Structure formats: C-alpha cells, structure tokens
Coordinates of C-alpha atoms in Angstrom, one line a residue:
M43 CA 0.0 0.0 0.0
A44 CA 2.9 2.3 0.7
N45 CA 4.3 1.7 -2.7
Y46 CA 1.0 2.3 -4.2
R47 CA 0.6 5.6 -2.3
Q48 CA 4.1 6.7 -3.3
R49 CA 3.4 5.8 -6.9
G50 CA 0.1 7.7 -6.8
D51 CA 1.8 10.8 -5.4
T52 CA 4.4 10.7 -8.2
V53 CA 1.8 10.3 -10.9
H54 CA -0.3 13.1 -9.3
T55 CA 2.7 15.4 -9.0
N56 CA 3.6 14.9 -12.7
N57 CA 0.2 14.8 -14.3
K58 CA -2.2 16.3 -11.8
Q59 CA -3.4 19.1 -14.2
K60 CA -3.9 16.6 -17.0
N61 CA -5.7 14.1 -14.9
C62 CA -8.1 16.6 -13.4
Y63 CA -9.0 17.9 -16.9
M64 CA -9.6 14.4 -18.3
V65 CA -11.8 13.3 -15.3
D66 CA -13.9 16.4 -15.6
N67 CA -14.2 16.0 -19.3
L68 CA -15.4 12.3 -19.0
V69 CA -17.9 13.0 -16.2
G70 CA -19.3 15.9 -18.3
E71 CA -18.6 18.6 -15.7
P72 CA -16.9 21.9 -16.5
S73 CA -13.1 21.9 -16.4
H74 CA -11.4 23.4 -13.3
N75 CA -7.8 24.7 -13.3
C76 CA -6.6 22.9 -10.2
Y77 CA -2.9 23.2 -10.7
N78 CA -0.8 24.6 -7.8
N79 CA 2.6 23.9 -6.3
Q80 CA 1.3 21.6 -3.5
Q81 CA -1.7 19.5 -4.3
C82 CA -5.1 19.7 -6.0
Q83 CA -8.0 21.2 -3.9
C84 CA -11.0 20.3 -6.1
S85 CA -14.1 19.0 -4.4
S86 CA -17.6 18.3 -5.5
S87 CA -20.7 16.7 -4.0
R88 CA -24.0 15.3 -5.3
Y89 CA -27.1 13.9 -3.7
D90 CA -28.8 10.8 -5.1
P91 CA -32.6 10.7 -4.1
N92 CA -33.0 7.0 -5.0
S93 CA -30.2 5.7 -2.7
K94 CA -30.4 8.7 -0.2
V95 CA -26.6 9.0 -0.2
Y96 CA -24.4 12.0 -0.7
F97 CA -21.6 11.5 -3.2
S98 CA -18.5 13.6 -2.6
S99 CA -15.0 13.8 -3.9
N100 CA -11.9 15.5 -2.6
S101 CA -8.6 15.6 -4.4
N102 CA -6.8 15.8 -1.0
N103 CA -7.0 12.0 -0.9
K104 CA -4.0 10.1 -2.0
Q105 CA -5.9 7.8 -4.3
H106 CA -6.3 9.7 -7.5
V107 CA -8.4 8.8 -10.5
P108 CA -6.3 7.6 -13.4
P109 CA -7.2 8.1 -17.1
P110 CA -9.9 5.7 -18.5
I111 CA -7.2 3.7 -20.2
A112 CA -5.6 2.7 -17.0
T113 CA -6.1 -0.7 -15.3
N114 CA -7.8 0.7 -12.2
M115 CA -11.4 0.5 -13.5
D116 CA -13.0 -1.7 -10.7
L117 CA -16.2 -0.5 -9.1
L118 CA -15.7 0.3 -5.4
N119 CA -18.2 -1.4 -2.9
S120 CA -20.5 -2.5 -5.7
P121 CA -22.1 -6.0 -6.0
A122 CA -21.7 -5.9 -9.8
H123 CA -18.7 -7.6 -11.5
S124 CA -16.0 -5.6 -13.2
L125 CA -16.4 -5.0 -16.9
R126 CA -12.8 -6.0 -17.4
R127 CA -11.5 -9.5 -17.0
S128 CA -9.7 -10.1 -13.8
Y129 CA -6.3 -11.6 -13.6
S130 CA -7.3 -14.4 -11.3
N131 CA -8.8 -17.8 -12.4
V132 CA -12.0 -17.2 -10.5
S133 CA -14.1 -15.5 -13.1
D134 CA -17.5 -16.1 -14.7
D135 CA -16.9 -14.1 -17.9
D136 CA -18.2 -16.9 -20.1
D137 CA -18.3 -14.7 -23.1
F138 CA -14.6 -13.7 -22.9
Q139 CA -12.5 -14.4 -26.1
T140 CA -8.9 -13.7 -26.8
V141 CA -8.6 -10.8 -29.2
S142 CA -5.4 -10.4 -31.1
H143 CA -6.3 -7.1 -32.8
K144 CA -6.4 -4.8 -29.7
K145 CA -6.5 -1.6 -31.6
S146 CA -9.6 -2.5 -33.6
K147 CA -11.3 -3.7 -30.5
Q148 CA -10.6 -0.5 -28.7
L149 CA -12.1 1.5 -31.6
N150 CA -15.2 -0.8 -31.7
N151 CA -15.8 -0.5 -28.0
L152 CA -15.0 3.2 -27.6
M153 CA -18.6 4.0 -26.6
H154 CA -18.8 1.2 -24.0
H155 CA -15.4 2.2 -22.5
N156 CA -16.6 5.8 -22.1
N157 CA -19.9 4.7 -20.5
R158 CA -18.1 2.4 -18.1
S159 CA -15.4 4.9 -17.2
Q160 CA -18.1 7.5 -16.4
L161 CA -19.9 5.1 -14.1
S162 CA -16.7 3.8 -12.5
H163 CA -15.5 7.4 -12.1
R164 CA -18.5 8.4 -10.1
Q165 CA -18.3 5.3 -8.0
Q166 CA -14.7 6.0 -7.1
H167 CA -15.4 9.5 -5.9
V168 CA -17.5 8.2 -3.0
N169 CA -16.2 9.2 0.4
P170 CA -14.8 6.2 2.3
V171 CA -16.8 7.2 5.3
V172 CA -20.0 7.0 3.3
N173 CA -19.0 3.7 1.9
N174 CA -18.5 2.3 5.3
N175 CA -21.9 3.5 6.3
L176 CA -23.4 1.7 3.3
I177 CA -21.8 -1.5 4.3
M178 CA -23.0 -1.3 7.9
N179 CA -26.5 -0.2 7.0
A180 CA -27.4 -2.9 4.5
S181 CA -31.1 -2.2 4.8
R182 CA -30.9 1.0 3.0
P183 CA -32.7 1.1 -0.4
I184 CA -29.7 0.9 -2.8
T185 CA -31.5 -1.4 -5.3
P186 CA -31.9 1.1 -8.1
L187 CA -28.2 1.8 -8.3
T188 CA -27.3 -1.9 -8.2
S189 CA -29.9 -2.8 -10.9
T190 CA -28.5 0.0 -13.1
N191 CA -25.0 -1.4 -12.8
D192 CA -26.2 -4.9 -13.6
M193 CA -28.2 -3.7 -16.6
N194 CA -25.2 -1.8 -18.0
I195 CA -22.9 -4.8 -17.5
Q196 CA -25.4 -7.2 -19.2
Q197 CA -25.8 -4.8 -22.2
S198 CA -22.0 -4.4 -22.5
R199 CA -21.4 -8.1 -22.4
Q200 CA -24.1 -8.7 -24.9
Q201 CA -22.6 -6.2 -27.3
Q202 CA -19.2 -7.7 -26.8
N203 CA -20.7 -11.1 -27.9
I204 CA -21.4 -9.7 -31.4
T205 CA -18.2 -11.1 -32.7
T206 CA -16.9 -11.8 -36.1
A207 CA -17.6 -15.5 -35.6
S208 CA -21.3 -14.8 -35.0
T209 CA -21.6 -12.4 -37.9
R210 CA -19.8 -14.9 -40.2
F211 CA -22.0 -17.8 -39.0
A212 CA -25.1 -15.8 -39.8
L213 CA -23.9 -15.0 -43.3
T214 CA -22.1 -18.2 -44.4
R215 CA -24.4 -21.0 -43.3
Y216 CA -26.0 -23.2 -46.0
P217 CA -28.8 -21.0 -47.4
F218 CA -31.1 -23.9 -48.4
P219 CA -32.3 -26.7 -46.1
P220 CA -31.0 -30.2 -47.2
H221 CA -32.9 -32.9 -49.0
I222 CA -32.7 -35.9 -46.7
V223 CA -32.6 -39.4 -48.3
R224 CA -32.7 -42.5 -46.1
F225 CA -31.1 -45.8 -47.2
N226 CA -31.6 -49.2 -45.6
S227 CA -27.9 -50.0 -45.8
K228 CA -24.7 -48.1 -44.9
T229 CA -22.8 -49.1 -48.1
V230 CA -23.9 -46.0 -50.1
T231 CA -21.4 -43.1 -50.2
V232 CA -22.1 -39.4 -50.6
N233 CA -20.1 -39.3 -53.8
Q234 CA -22.3 -42.0 -55.4
V235 CA -25.5 -40.2 -54.3
K236 CA -24.2 -36.8 -55.7
E237 CA -22.9 -38.2 -59.0
E238 CA -26.0 -40.4 -59.7
I239 CA -28.5 -37.7 -59.0
T240 CA -26.6 -35.2 -61.1
K241 CA -26.2 -37.6 -63.9
H242 CA -29.9 -38.7 -63.8
V243 CA -31.1 -35.1 -63.9
K244 CA -28.7 -34.3 -66.7
N245 CA -29.7 -37.2 -68.9
V246 CA -33.4 -37.3 -68.3
Y247 CA -34.3 -33.6 -67.9
Q248 CA -31.3 -31.9 -69.5
F249 CA -30.9 -29.8 -66.4
D250 CA -27.7 -29.1 -64.4
I251 CA -28.1 -29.0 -60.6
E252 CA -25.6 -27.2 -58.4
V253 CA -24.6 -29.2 -55.3
A254 CA -23.0 -27.3 -52.4
N255 CA -22.3 -30.2 -50.1
C256 CA -23.4 -33.8 -49.3
R257 CA -22.9 -35.5 -46.0
T258 CA -24.2 -38.4 -43.9
S259 CA -26.1 -38.6 -40.6
N260 CA -27.4 -41.3 -38.4
F261 CA -29.0 -39.1 -35.7
K262 CA -32.6 -40.3 -36.3
C263 CA -31.8 -43.7 -38.0
N264 CA -32.1 -47.3 -36.8
N265 CA -29.2 -49.7 -36.7
N266 CA -28.8 -50.4 -40.4
E267 CA -30.2 -47.1 -41.8
L268 CA -28.3 -44.1 -43.1
D269 CA -29.4 -40.6 -43.9
I270 CA -27.6 -38.6 -46.6
L271 CA -28.2 -34.8 -46.6
L272 CA -27.9 -33.1 -50.0
Y273 CA -27.3 -29.3 -49.9
L274 CA -27.9 -27.2 -53.0
K275 CA -26.4 -23.9 -54.1
D276 CA -29.2 -22.1 -55.8
S277 CA -33.0 -21.9 -55.6
T278 CA -33.5 -23.3 -59.0
S279 CA -31.8 -26.6 -58.1
F280 CA -33.7 -26.7 -54.8
A281 CA -37.0 -26.2 -56.5
F282 CA -36.2 -28.8 -59.2
L283 CA -35.4 -31.5 -56.6
F284 CA -38.3 -30.5 -54.4
D285 CA -40.5 -32.5 -56.8
Q286 CA -39.8 -36.1 -55.6
T287 CA -41.1 -37.6 -58.9
K288 CA -37.9 -36.2 -60.6
W289 CA -35.6 -38.3 -58.5
P290 CA -34.2 -41.7 -59.8
T291 CA -36.0 -44.9 -58.8
K292 CA -32.8 -46.3 -57.3
I293 CA -29.5 -44.7 -56.2
A294 CA -26.3 -46.9 -56.3
G295 CA -28.6 -49.9 -56.7
E296 CA -30.3 -49.3 -53.4
D297 CA -33.9 -48.4 -52.6
Y298 CA -34.4 -45.2 -50.6
C299 CA -37.1 -43.1 -49.1
F300 CA -37.7 -39.5 -47.9
P301 CA -38.1 -39.4 -44.1
S302 CA -39.2 -35.8 -44.3
L303 CA -39.9 -33.0 -46.8
A304 CA -37.5 -30.2 -46.9
S305 CA -38.8 -26.8 -45.7
I306 CA -39.1 -24.1 -48.4
P307 CA -36.3 -21.5 -47.9
P308 CA -36.8 -17.7 -47.8
Q309 CA -35.4 -17.5 -51.4
L310 CA -38.7 -19.1 -52.6
S311 CA -41.0 -17.2 -50.3
L312 CA -42.9 -13.9 -50.6
I313 CA -44.8 -11.6 -48.3
I314 CA -48.3 -10.3 -49.0
K315 CA -49.0 -7.0 -47.3
N316 CA -52.2 -5.6 -45.8
V317 CA -54.3 -8.8 -45.7
N318 CA -57.4 -8.1 -43.6
L319 CA -57.6 -10.0 -40.3
N320 CA -61.3 -10.6 -40.7
I321 CA -61.3 -12.5 -43.9
D322 CA -61.7 -16.3 -44.2
F323 CA -58.0 -17.3 -44.4
D324 CA -58.8 -20.8 -45.7
E325 CA -60.7 -19.4 -48.6
F326 CA -57.9 -16.8 -49.1
S327 CA -55.3 -19.6 -49.3
F328 CA -57.5 -21.7 -51.6
E329 CA -57.8 -18.7 -54.0
I330 CA -54.1 -18.2 -54.0
K331 CA -53.4 -21.8 -54.8
N332 CA -56.0 -21.8 -57.6
L333 CA -54.4 -18.7 -59.1
Y334 CA -50.8 -20.0 -58.7
P335 CA -50.6 -23.9 -58.4
E336 CA -46.9 -23.5 -57.5
V337 CA -47.8 -22.0 -54.1
K338 CA -47.2 -24.7 -51.6
N339 CA -48.2 -23.0 -48.3
A340 CA -49.8 -19.7 -47.2
I341 CA -49.0 -18.8 -43.6
R342 CA -50.4 -15.9 -41.6
M343 CA -47.6 -14.1 -39.8
K344 CA -47.6 -13.3 -36.1
N345 CA -45.9 -10.7 -33.9
K346 CA -43.8 -11.4 -30.8
F347 CA -46.9 -11.6 -28.7
G348 CA -48.4 -14.4 -30.8
N349 CA -51.1 -12.2 -32.4
N350 CA -52.0 -12.3 -36.1
I351 CA -50.8 -9.5 -38.2
K352 CA -51.7 -8.3 -41.7
L353 CA -48.7 -10.0 -43.4
V354 CA -49.1 -13.4 -45.1
K355 CA -46.1 -15.5 -46.2
I356 CA -46.5 -17.7 -49.3
E357 CA -44.0 -20.5 -50.1
L358 CA -43.5 -21.4 -53.8
T359 CA -41.9 -24.3 -55.6
S360 CA -40.9 -22.4 -58.7
T361 CA -38.4 -19.6 -59.1
K362 CA -39.9 -18.4 -62.3
V363 CA -43.4 -17.9 -60.8
R364 CA -41.8 -16.1 -57.8
Q365 CA -39.9 -13.8 -60.1
D366 CA -43.0 -13.1 -62.2
I367 CA -45.0 -12.2 -59.1
L368 CA -42.2 -9.9 -57.9
D369 CA -42.0 -8.2 -61.3
D370 CA -45.8 -7.5 -61.1
K371 CA -45.3 -6.1 -57.6
K372 CA -49.0 -7.0 -56.8
L373 CA -51.4 -9.8 -56.5
I374 CA -55.1 -9.7 -57.2
I375 CA -57.2 -12.1 -55.1
N376 CA -61.0 -11.8 -54.9
Y377 CA -60.9 -8.5 -56.8
I378 CA -58.6 -7.0 -54.1
T379 CA -55.0 -5.9 -55.0
Y380 CA -52.3 -6.7 -52.5
D381 CA -48.7 -5.5 -52.5
I382 CA -45.9 -8.1 -52.8
D383 CA -42.4 -7.9 -51.2
H384 CA -39.4 -10.1 -50.4
Y385 CA -39.5 -12.3 -47.3
L386 CA -36.5 -11.7 -45.1
A387 CA -35.7 -14.7 -42.8
P388 CA -34.5 -14.3 -39.2
I389 CA -30.7 -14.5 -38.8
N390 CA -29.1 -17.7 -37.4
V391 CA -27.7 -17.3 -34.0
L392 CA -24.3 -18.9 -33.1
I393 CA -24.7 -20.9 -29.9
C394 CA -21.8 -22.8 -28.4
S395 CA -22.5 -26.5 -28.1
K396 CA -20.2 -26.8 -25.1
C397 CA -21.1 -24.0 -22.8
C398 CA -24.3 -22.8 -24.5
G399 CA -22.8 -19.3 -24.7
L400 CA -23.6 -16.9 -27.5
G401 CA -21.2 -15.7 -30.2
H402 CA -18.5 -18.4 -30.4
F403 CA -17.9 -21.9 -31.6
R404 CA -17.1 -24.9 -29.5
K405 CA -13.4 -24.9 -30.5
Q406 CA -13.2 -21.2 -29.3
C407 CA -15.0 -21.9 -26.0
P408 CA -13.0 -20.7 -23.0
E409 CA -14.9 -22.9 -20.6
L410 CA -13.3 -26.1 -19.3
S411 CA -16.5 -27.8 -18.3
E412 CA -19.5 -28.6 -20.4
T413 CA -23.0 -27.3 -19.8
C414 CA -26.2 -29.3 -20.2
R415 CA -28.5 -27.5 -22.6
T416 CA -31.6 -28.7 -20.8
C417 CA -30.9 -28.2 -17.0
S418 CA -27.9 -25.7 -17.4
Q419 CA -25.7 -27.7 -15.0
T420 CA -22.0 -27.9 -15.7
F421 CA -20.0 -31.1 -15.7
Q422 CA -16.5 -32.2 -16.8
D423 CA -18.1 -35.0 -18.9
L424 CA -21.7 -34.8 -19.9
K425 CA -21.8 -38.6 -20.5
E426 CA -21.8 -39.1 -16.8
H427 CA -24.6 -36.5 -16.3
H428 CA -28.2 -37.8 -15.7
C429 CA -30.4 -34.9 -16.7
S430 CA -33.5 -34.2 -14.7
S431 CA -35.3 -33.2 -17.9
D432 CA -36.6 -30.0 -16.2
P433 CA -35.7 -27.2 -18.6
K434 CA -33.8 -24.2 -17.2
C435 CA -32.2 -21.6 -19.4
K436 CA -28.6 -20.6 -18.6
H437 CA -29.2 -17.1 -19.8
C438 CA -32.5 -16.0 -18.2
N439 CA -33.3 -19.0 -15.9
G440 CA -36.6 -19.5 -17.8
D441 CA -38.4 -22.8 -18.3
H442 CA -36.8 -23.6 -21.7
T443 CA -33.5 -25.0 -23.0
S444 CA -30.5 -22.8 -23.1
N445 CA -30.3 -22.9 -26.9
S446 CA -34.0 -22.1 -27.4
M447 CA -34.8 -19.3 -29.8
K448 CA -37.6 -18.0 -27.6
C449 CA -35.2 -17.0 -24.9
P450 CA -35.3 -13.2 -24.3
V451 CA -31.5 -13.0 -24.2
V452 CA -31.2 -14.9 -27.5
K453 CA -33.9 -12.7 -29.0
D454 CA -32.0 -9.5 -27.9
F455 CA -28.7 -11.0 -29.3
R456 CA -30.4 -11.8 -32.6
A457 CA -31.8 -8.2 -32.8
E458 CA -28.4 -6.7 -32.0
L459 CA -26.8 -9.0 -34.6
T460 CA -29.4 -8.0 -37.2
R461 CA -28.7 -4.3 -36.5
K462 CA -25.0 -4.8 -36.9
I463 CA -25.3 -6.7 -40.2
L464 CA -27.7 -4.2 -41.6
S465 CA -25.5 -1.3 -40.6
N466 CA -22.5 -2.9 -42.2
N467 CA -24.4 -3.5 -45.4
N468 CA -25.9 0.0 -45.5
N469 CA -22.8 1.7 -46.9
R470 CA -24.6 4.0 -49.3
A471 CA -26.3 6.0 -46.5
P472 CA -24.7 9.5 -46.2
F473 CA -23.3 10.5 -42.8
S474 CA -25.3 13.5 -41.6
P475 CA -23.7 16.0 -39.1
T476 CA -25.2 14.8 -35.8
T477 CA -24.1 15.0 -32.2
N478 CA -23.6 11.9 -30.0
N479 CA -24.8 12.7 -26.5
K480 CA -23.0 9.7 -25.0
I481 CA -19.5 10.4 -26.1
N482 CA -19.8 14.1 -26.8
H483 CA -18.3 14.0 -30.3
Q484 CA -19.6 16.2 -33.0
Y485 CA -19.1 15.7 -36.7
N486 CA -17.1 18.4 -38.4
P487 CA -16.8 18.4 -42.2
S488 CA -13.4 20.1 -42.0
D489 CA -11.9 17.1 -40.2
F490 CA -12.6 15.0 -43.3
P491 CA -11.1 16.7 -46.4
P492 CA -12.0 15.4 -49.8
I493 CA -9.8 12.7 -51.4
T494 CA -7.3 14.1 -53.8
S495 CA -7.2 13.1 -57.4
S496 CA -5.3 10.0 -58.4
W497 CA -1.6 10.1 -59.2
P498 CA -0.6 10.6 -62.8
Q499 CA 0.4 7.5 -64.6
V500 CA 4.1 7.0 -64.9
D501 CA 5.4 6.1 -68.3
N502 CA 7.6 3.2 -67.5
P503 CA 8.7 0.8 -70.3
M504 CA 8.6 -2.2 -67.9
M505 CA 5.1 -1.3 -66.8
S506 CA 4.0 -1.0 -70.4
K507 CA 5.4 -4.4 -71.2
L508 CA 3.7 -5.9 -68.2
N509 CA 0.4 -4.3 -69.2
D510 CA 0.9 -5.8 -72.7
V511 CA 1.6 -9.2 -71.2
I512 CA -1.4 -9.0 -68.9
N513 CA -3.6 -8.0 -71.9
G514 CA -2.2 -10.8 -73.9
L515 CA -2.9 -13.3 -71.1
A516 CA -6.4 -11.9 -70.8
Q517 CA -7.0 -12.5 -74.6
V518 CA -5.5 -16.0 -74.2
N519 CA -7.8 -16.6 -71.3
V520 CA -10.8 -15.5 -73.4
T521 CA -9.7 -17.7 -76.3
L522 CA -9.2 -20.7 -74.0
G523 CA -12.7 -20.1 -72.6
K524 CA -14.1 -20.1 -76.1
L525 CA -12.2 -23.3 -76.9
C526 CA -13.5 -24.9 -73.7
E527 CA -17.0 -23.9 -74.6
T528 CA -16.7 -25.3 -78.1
N529 CA -15.2 -28.5 -76.8
R530 CA -18.0 -28.9 -74.4
K531 CA -20.6 -28.3 -77.2
F532 CA -18.7 -30.8 -79.4
E533 CA -18.7 -33.4 -76.6
Q534 CA -22.4 -32.8 -76.1
F535 CA -22.9 -33.3 -79.8
I536 CA -21.0 -36.6 -79.8
V537 CA -23.1 -37.8 -76.8
D538 CA -26.3 -36.8 -78.6
K539 CA -25.1 -38.4 -81.8
N540 CA -24.4 -41.7 -80.0
V541 CA -27.8 -41.6 -78.4
H542 CA -29.5 -41.1 -81.8
D543 CA -27.4 -43.8 -83.4
M544 CA -28.5 -46.2 -80.8
I545 CA -32.1 -45.3 -81.4
I546 CA -31.6 -45.8 -85.2
I547 CA -30.0 -49.2 -84.7
K548 CA -32.9 -50.3 -82.5
E549 CA -35.3 -49.2 -85.2
I550 CA -33.4 -51.1 -87.9
E551 CA -33.5 -54.2 -85.8
H552 CA -37.2 -53.8 -85.3
L553 CA -37.7 -53.4 -89.0
K554 CA -35.7 -56.6 -89.7
I555 CA -37.9 -58.5 -87.2
L556 CA -41.0 -57.2 -88.9
D557 CA -39.7 -58.1 -92.4
K558 CA -39.0 -61.7 -91.3
K559 CA -42.4 -62.0 -89.8
F560 CA -43.9 -60.7 -93.1
E561 CA -42.0 -63.3 -95.1
N562 CA -43.4 -66.1 -92.8
D563 CA -46.9 -64.8 -93.3
L564 CA -46.5 -64.7 -97.1
I565 CA -45.3 -68.3 -97.2
L566 CA -48.3 -69.3 -95.1
L567 CA -50.6 -67.4 -97.4
N568 CA -49.2 -69.1 -100.5
T569 CA -49.7 -72.5 -98.9
K570 CA -53.3 -71.7 -98.1
T571 CA -53.8 -70.5 -101.7
I572 CA -52.5 -73.7 -103.2
T573 CA -54.7 -75.7 -100.9
Q574 CA -57.7 -73.6 -101.9
D575 CA -57.0 -74.1 -105.6
N576 CA -56.8 -77.8 -105.2
L577 CA -60.1 -77.8 -103.4
T578 CA -61.7 -75.7 -106.1
K579 CA -60.5 -78.0 -108.8
R580 CA -61.8 -81.0 -107.0
N581 CA -65.2 -79.4 -106.7
D582 CA -65.2 -78.6 -110.4
D583 CA -64.6 -82.2 -111.2
I584 CA -67.4 -83.3 -108.9
L585 CA -69.7 -80.8 -110.6
K586 CA -68.8 -82.0 -114.1
Q587 CA -68.8 -85.7 -113.5
L588 CA -71.6 -86.1 -111.0
L589 CA -74.0 -83.2 -110.8
L590 CA -74.4 -82.4 -114.5
P591 CA -75.3 -86.0 -115.5
V592 CA -77.8 -86.2 -112.6
L593 CA -79.3 -82.9 -113.7
E594 CA -79.7 -84.2 -117.3
D595 CA -81.5 -87.2 -116.1
I596 CA -83.8 -85.2 -113.9
L597 CA -84.7 -82.9 -116.7
K598 CA -85.5 -85.8 -119.0
F599 CA -87.7 -87.4 -116.4
I600 CA -89.6 -84.1 -115.8
I601 CA -90.2 -83.6 -119.5
V602 CA -91.6 -87.1 -119.8
M603 CA -93.8 -86.6 -116.8
N604 CA -95.1 -83.3 -118.1
K605 CA -97.4 -84.9 -120.6
D606 CA -101.1 -86.0 -120.1
N607 CA -102.7 -89.1 -121.3
S608 CA -103.2 -87.5 -124.8
G609 CA -99.5 -86.8 -125.0
R610 CA -99.8 -83.1 -124.7
P611 CA -97.5 -81.1 -122.3
L612 CA -99.1 -80.0 -119.1
D613 CA -96.8 -76.9 -118.8
A614 CA -95.4 -75.7 -122.0
D615 CA -92.7 -73.4 -120.2
V616 CA -91.2 -76.2 -118.1
K617 CA -89.0 -77.5 -120.9
S618 CA -87.8 -74.0 -121.8
R619 CA -86.9 -73.2 -118.2
F620 CA -85.0 -76.4 -117.7
E621 CA -83.1 -75.8 -120.9
L622 CA -82.1 -72.4 -119.6
Y623 CA -81.0 -73.9 -116.3
R624 CA -78.9 -76.5 -118.0
T625 CA -77.2 -73.9 -120.2
Q626 CA -76.3 -71.7 -117.2
V627 CA -74.9 -74.7 -115.4
A628 CA -72.8 -75.6 -118.4
K629 CA -71.5 -72.0 -118.6
T630 CA -70.7 -72.1 -114.9
S631 CA -68.7 -75.2 -115.3
E632 CA -66.8 -73.6 -118.1
S633 CA -66.1 -70.4 -116.0
K634 CA -68.2 -68.2 -118.2
I635 CA -70.1 -65.2 -117.0
F636 CA -73.8 -65.1 -117.8
N637 CA -76.5 -62.6 -117.3

C-alpha cells in the first residue's frame, strides 16, 4: 500500500493538471484549473434521491483517479462484477474471447469504455466514510443503483458477444435446407449419391443442378439405416429436386425413401401485405393456390406476442413464378389488389455446443466444463450426467432450454446482430452531421477533407510491357474459354449423336424382325392359296362328273312326266326353263359369266 501511495503521489505530481482535466471531461462537468505547487484542492458533491446517499470527492485523498485507459477500473463497494476480465482464475466471464487485434477492439468498444469509465469514475469519488456506512446499513434502499449497474454490464457483455464469428456464422451457413434421403444399408457413399442424382437429372431432364455439399447422418436412424443430406447452391436446383417424382428410382442400386420433406427456404417465399384480419383465411389460401398452383403454403404471420398481423407469407416451388410475381409487384385475389415484397428470414444465432454461450464456436470456447443445454448444469463430462429433464435456461433462468430461440437473451442477441449486419451493409447512406450525446463527439466536415485526385500515370517501359503481357494473357484466357465452350458443345454433340445412333440401330433391328415376320406370313398365305386351288379343282370335277349328268336325267324325267294321257304337255314353259338352267350350269362349269 505504501508503494501504491508513493506511486500515486508521483503520478499526481507529474500529471495532476492533465488528470483533473480528463476526469472532468469524462464526467461531463466543466473543467477546473486545479494546478498549484502543492496538491489539488478540487471538491464536488451530489445527492442521489434514490439511494439517499451524498456522493462527494476531494482531491486531497492520496488515491487519484487515473485516465480511463488505466487498469484501475474496478467498481468500489459494488455488488456488480467488473467490466474488465480479472487476472485471477475465479471469473465467470463466459463470453470472454482472446482478441489479437487490440487496436480495432478499442475502436469498436469506444462508446462502451466511455460509459463504463463514467460510471466507474462516479463510484470511485464516493467518500470512504459514506462507503463504510453503506456496508454497515445494508437495509438502505440501494437497489436502483445496483440494478442499473447490472443492466449496464449485461448490455455491455451482450454487445461484446457480437463477434466476427457470430456475424460470419449468420452470413455463411447453408442458405437452403437439405434434401434428406434415407437408405436401408450403410454401403452407399455421398459421392455415389451426388454423382448419380446429377447424372440422372442431366440425362433425363437436360438440367444441371448445383450441389453445395453432401454429408451423412445417423441421428434419427435405426441400426442399419443411413441418412444422406444433400445441400444445393441455388434456388432453381432446390425447387427442381423438391419434386420427388424427378428423383431416380434407385441410387447406387439401393432403394431409398424420404423421411421428411425439406422446408421451403426464404429465397422461394414472398410476403403479401395488408391482408385483412377478418377474412376467411382458408378461402384466401384456396384462391391463391388456384391462381398459382406453384404456391405450396400460405401462412399468416404473427408478432412477438403471438397475435396475427396483416402479413401473409407464401411459399412457392418455382423460381420463375416467384420472379413473375415480384415483377408484377402486386397480387389480385377476390378482386382485391395486394402488394408483394421479399421475405427476409431471421438471422441464425451462433450458440456454443459446449457452454451454450452466444457468439462463439465450440473450439473457441474458454470454458473447461460442459453445460447441459436442458438443465444448465456444468460437468466435466456430460456422458456421466443424468439430466432431470426440467428445462432451465442458462441465460435467463426460464423454463426452456439454453439454446431455445424463444429466450429473451437470444432474441436480444439476434436483434443486435441484425442491426450490426444491416448497418455494415448500408454503406450508401450518407453521414449526416449529428451529435452523439453519450461520447460528446460532433461531426465536423473540415476534419474529413475530400480525397485528392489519383496520381498521374508514370510512363515506364517495364510497366508498359507488363500491361501488354497482362492484356495478352487476358486474350489467351478468353480464347481458352471459347475453346473450352466449343469443346463442351462438341462433346455434347457426340453424346447426342451416339444416343441417336443407338435409337436408329434399335429401329433397324425392329424393321428386320417385322420383315422376317412378313415373309413367314407370305409363305403361309401361299400354302393356303394352293390348298384352296386344289379344293376348287376337285369341286369342279365333282360338278362336271356327277352333278351335271344327274341334272340331265332329272330334266328328261320331268319332261316325260309333263305330258297328259293324250301326249300333250301340261306346262309348256317347263321345258324351256329347264333348258335355260342346263345352259347356265354348263357355262358355270366352263367359268363363263352369264346374265
């Protein structure tokens, strides 16, 4: 302590005017010129009506306030934890991460350092006598001050958790949910699945799908089952494979099934605005699906309190239909025009699988023990932990798991992360001259002069040659690209030609089979014709040799019987008719046509 007091006296002797000015500036009070040859005589007092305590400061004390960048930033006699990480091992800063770029972190956390320094500064000016009275009289109402400190610390920690890892996790995850395929054996590999699906779609539908990744999982499988998750790059590929009828019947010679249907991503969704809350939503959905059969679902959106709002989300299975609706910018349903807009999905929150903390991965986790996501208890090995199955959140002590998205802390973290990403992407917004009340900085255009014009180009022969070489390489690259495209088209032409040749060969073989069948039928027909000719000839012989003589005898007998007792014919026309019949029969036997 003596060394500390001596060092404090030395620092105060050398920098007392500077320190006094910096402290007054941070607190927001007017600057006092306190420099003299002996010691500073500044004093100030303030009454807090909430805690009923007088706060006073006197520079006659040997403990002086250092600048806000010093290490002495601990709160005196406060139940809240320090905002800086202590040097001891006993610390519960679960969200602490080692930062290598200290300068950038100081710039990013300038606002928070100033706020903390202001709060710490006021706490350190408390008279030691008053602090002792606060310790002895614990029944005094000091809750408002303590809750304010806790709230500031919680907000500061939450803002520190918005790290590069959480931002990168929200922006670089797979944008489309996977198509899950389940096999009854574990012999199928991800490369076989990816290659066969791509080849099948290319050969059958002449469409190229873009595969981002393909991996296996047995989380929800039985002993001999295997799930393969297929991630796609673009919405067109996802929408194409969303139709299960376009998948091959077998993959790698194995049967498969779809344990679940992939959820439709935001890239295939739209928002309908100003939909009345009193309409029949089932009828509204039915009209949308009749108007656009590609609409899979229509969902009424809700606010954070679970109440219906005037926004309706529609999920489509076609990128072309979605783009057409966006181009129209409106949708007419039941003679009412509704505005259409993009659907922006919530940002994914990075939650550590080891300690359930926010904003870092498992390999970056500073904790040594693991935390159960259900009951929030910490153990060295979770395999030895028997969970009570009573959910308790680590962040808010609520009746839900620590990685639940309905946790208020997770919701606040997501909101802060969304603001950060939107602010980083909004680079085109002009910076207006505004004043920040928290850090007392004012924008001055004179501090940011316009950028000067670019330097004039130096005529250097070597640079000219390098530029010529670069231009030549660029032309070679373009030529190689054209050659590759021509080669690809030629290979496709060869493949199509082989396919058409196989079709023609199959048709020729089919024609040969038909020709052989026709020859057999012709031989059979000739055989039947010869048989019929023989039968006809035999019938002619029977007619000439048997029927005609019998007919002659019958005619003679009828002519004889056609006379009466006097010898006169009973019917004079009988003889003439029979003569006509005999003549016709004779002509028929001779193959003559008669009238």
